[in-house]
Amino acid sequence: MTAGSRGDVAPYTGLAHRLAAGGHSVTVVTHASFAKLVTASGAAFHPLPVDPRAELESARG
């Protein structure tokens, strides 16, 4: 599980790629906006229930 910007998520996709290439089953849990980045690495994707950009733009943010 990782959250944040692309710079926070991308290192995990590199790790996921190497693990998947080694025959491991890998799932990365992060924001929905990174779904394509994650699946391109060969990992499965599961979305976090919160969109950080929407939260920052909300009355609570």
JSON list of C-alpha atoms in Angstrom, two decimals:
[
{"chain": "A", "resi": 1, "resn": "MET", "atom": "CA", "xyz": [0.00, 0.00, 0.00]},
{"chain": "A", "resi": 2, "resn": "THR", "atom": "CA", "xyz": [1.29, 3.43, -0.93]},
{"chain": "A", "resi": 3, "resn": "ALA", "atom": "CA", "xyz": [-0.24, 6.87, -1.07]},
{"chain": "A", "resi": 4, "resn": "GLY", "atom": "CA", "xyz": [0.84, 10.23, -2.36]},
{"chain": "A", "resi": 5, "resn": "SER", "atom": "CA", "xyz": [2.13, 11.50, -5.66]},
{"chain": "A", "resi": 6, "resn": "ARG", "atom": "CA", "xyz": [3.55, 9.61, -8.63]},
{"chain": "A", "resi": 7, "resn": "GLY", "atom": "CA", "xyz": [6.98, 9.95, -7.04]},
{"chain": "A", "resi": 8, "resn": "ASP", "atom": "CA", "xyz": [5.70, 8.03, -4.03]},
{"chain": "A", "resi": 9, "resn": "VAL", "atom": "CA", "xyz": [4.00, 5.30, -6.08]},
{"chain": "A", "resi": 10, "resn": "ALA", "atom": "CA", "xyz": [6.47, 4.71, -8.92]},
{"chain": "A", "resi": 11, "resn": "PRO", "atom": "CA", "xyz": [9.19, 3.02, -6.82]},
{"chain": "A", "resi": 12, "resn": "TYR", "atom": "CA", "xyz": [6.66, 0.43, -5.73]},
{"chain": "A", "resi": 13, "resn": "THR", "atom": "CA", "xyz": [5.73, -0.33, -9.33]},
{"chain": "A", "resi": 14, "resn": "GLY", "atom": "CA", "xyz": [9.38, -1.06, -10.08]},
{"chain": "A", "resi": 15, "resn": "LEU", "atom": "CA", "xyz": [9.51, -3.46, -7.15]},
{"chain": "A", "resi": 16, "resn": "ALA", "atom": "CA", "xyz": [6.18, -4.97, -8.19]},
{"chain": "A", "resi": 17, "resn": "HIS", "atom": "CA", "xyz": [7.49, -5.52, -11.72]},
{"chain": "A", "resi": 18, "resn": "ARG", "atom": "CA", "xyz": [10.55, -7.43, -10.50]},
{"chain": "A", "resi": 19, "resn": "LEU", "atom": "CA", "xyz": [8.50, -9.54, -8.09]},
{"chain": "A", "resi": 20, "resn": "ALA", "atom": "CA", "xyz": [5.89, -10.36, -10.75]},
{"chain": "A", "resi": 21, "resn": "ALA", "atom": "CA", "xyz": [8.66, -11.24, -13.23]},
{"chain": "A", "resi": 22, "resn": "GLY", "atom": "CA", "xyz": [9.99, -13.64, -10.60]},
{"chain": "A", "resi": 23, "resn": "GLY", "atom": "CA", "xyz": [6.67, -15.45, -10.47]},
{"chain": "A", "resi": 24, "resn": "HIS", "atom": "CA", "xyz": [5.21, -13.78, -7.39]},
{"chain": "A", "resi": 25, "resn": "SER", "atom": "CA", "xyz": [1.61, -12.65, -7.10]},
{"chain": "A", "resi": 26, "resn": "VAL", "atom": "CA", "xyz": [1.71, -8.89, -6.45]},
{"chain": "A", "resi": 27, "resn": "THR", "atom": "CA", "xyz": [-1.04, -6.39, -5.66]},
{"chain": "A", "resi": 28, "resn": "VAL", "atom": "CA", "xyz": [-0.42, -2.68, -5.22]},
{"chain": "A", "resi": 29, "resn": "VAL", "atom": "CA", "xyz": [-2.99, -0.69, -3.25]},
{"chain": "A", "resi": 30, "resn": "THR", "atom": "CA", "xyz": [-2.98, 3.02, -4.08]},
{"chain": "A", "resi": 31, "resn": "HIS", "atom": "CA", "xyz": [-5.06, 5.84, -5.52]},
{"chain": "A", "resi": 32, "resn": "ALA", "atom": "CA", "xyz": [-7.29, 5.10, -8.52]},
{"chain": "A", "resi": 33, "resn": "SER", "atom": "CA", "xyz": [-5.41, 7.62, -10.67]},
{"chain": "A", "resi": 34, "resn": "PHE", "atom": "CA", "xyz": [-2.41, 5.24, -10.66]},
{"chain": "A", "resi": 35, "resn": "ALA", "atom": "CA", "xyz": [-4.29, 2.14, -11.86]},
{"chain": "A", "resi": 36, "resn": "LYS", "atom": "CA", "xyz": [-2.67, 2.11, -15.33]},
{"chain": "A", "resi": 37, "resn": "LEU", "atom": "CA", "xyz": [0.80, 2.67, -13.88]},
{"chain": "A", "resi": 38, "resn": "VAL", "atom": "CA", "xyz": [0.35, -0.25, -11.50]},
{"chain": "A", "resi": 39, "resn": "THR", "atom": "CA", "xyz": [-1.13, -2.70, -13.99]},
{"chain": "A", "resi": 40, "resn": "ALA", "atom": "CA", "xyz": [1.57, -1.83, -16.55]},
{"chain": "A", "resi": 41, "resn": "SER", "atom": "CA", "xyz": [4.10, -3.13, -14.02]},
{"chain": "A", "resi": 42, "resn": "GLY", "atom": "CA", "xyz": [2.47, -6.56, -14.08]},
{"chain": "A", "resi": 43, "resn": "ALA", "atom": "CA", "xyz": [0.90, -6.17, -10.65]},
{"chain": "A", "resi": 44, "resn": "ALA", "atom": "CA", "xyz": [-2.75, -6.35, -9.74]},
{"chain": "A", "resi": 45, "resn": "PHE", "atom": "CA", "xyz": [-4.33, -3.07, -8.63]},
{"chain": "A", "resi": 46, "resn": "HIS", "atom": "CA", "xyz": [-6.69, -2.35, -5.74]},
{"chain": "A", "resi": 47, "resn": "PRO", "atom": "CA", "xyz": [-7.87, 1.25, -5.17]},
{"chain": "A", "resi": 48, "resn": "LEU", "atom": "CA", "xyz": [-7.72, 3.14, -1.91]},
{"chain": "A", "resi": 49, "resn": "PRO", "atom": "CA", "xyz": [-11.16, 4.41, -0.88]},
{"chain": "A", "resi": 50, "resn": "VAL", "atom": "CA", "xyz": [-10.08, 8.07, -0.82]},
{"chain": "A", "resi": 51, "resn": "ASP", "atom": "CA", "xyz": [-9.01, 10.39, -3.65]},
{"chain": "A", "resi": 52, "resn": "PRO", "atom": "CA", "xyz": [-6.38, 12.71, -2.14]},
{"chain": "A", "resi": 53, "resn": "ARG", "atom": "CA", "xyz": [-6.94, 15.48, -4.70]},
{"chain": "A", "resi": 54, "resn": "ALA", "atom": "CA", "xyz": [-10.67, 15.51, -4.03]},
{"chain": "A", "resi": 55, "resn": "GLU", "atom": "CA", "xyz": [-10.01, 15.63, -0.29]},
{"chain": "A", "resi": 56, "resn": "LEU", "atom": "CA", "xyz": [-7.66, 18.59, -0.65]},
{"chain": "A", "resi": 57, "resn": "GLU", "atom": "CA", "xyz": [-10.27, 20.45, -2.69]},
{"chain": "A", "resi": 58, "resn": "SER", "atom": "CA", "xyz": [-13.11, 19.62, -0.29]},
{"chain": "A", "resi": 59, "resn": "ALA", "atom": "CA", "xyz": [-14.30, 21.76, 2.62]},
{"chain": "A", "resi": 60, "resn": "ARG", "atom": "CA", "xyz": [-12.29, 19.47, 4.94]},
{"chain": "A", "resi": 61, "resn": "GLY", "atom": "CA", "xyz": [-9.05, 19.95, 2.96]}
]
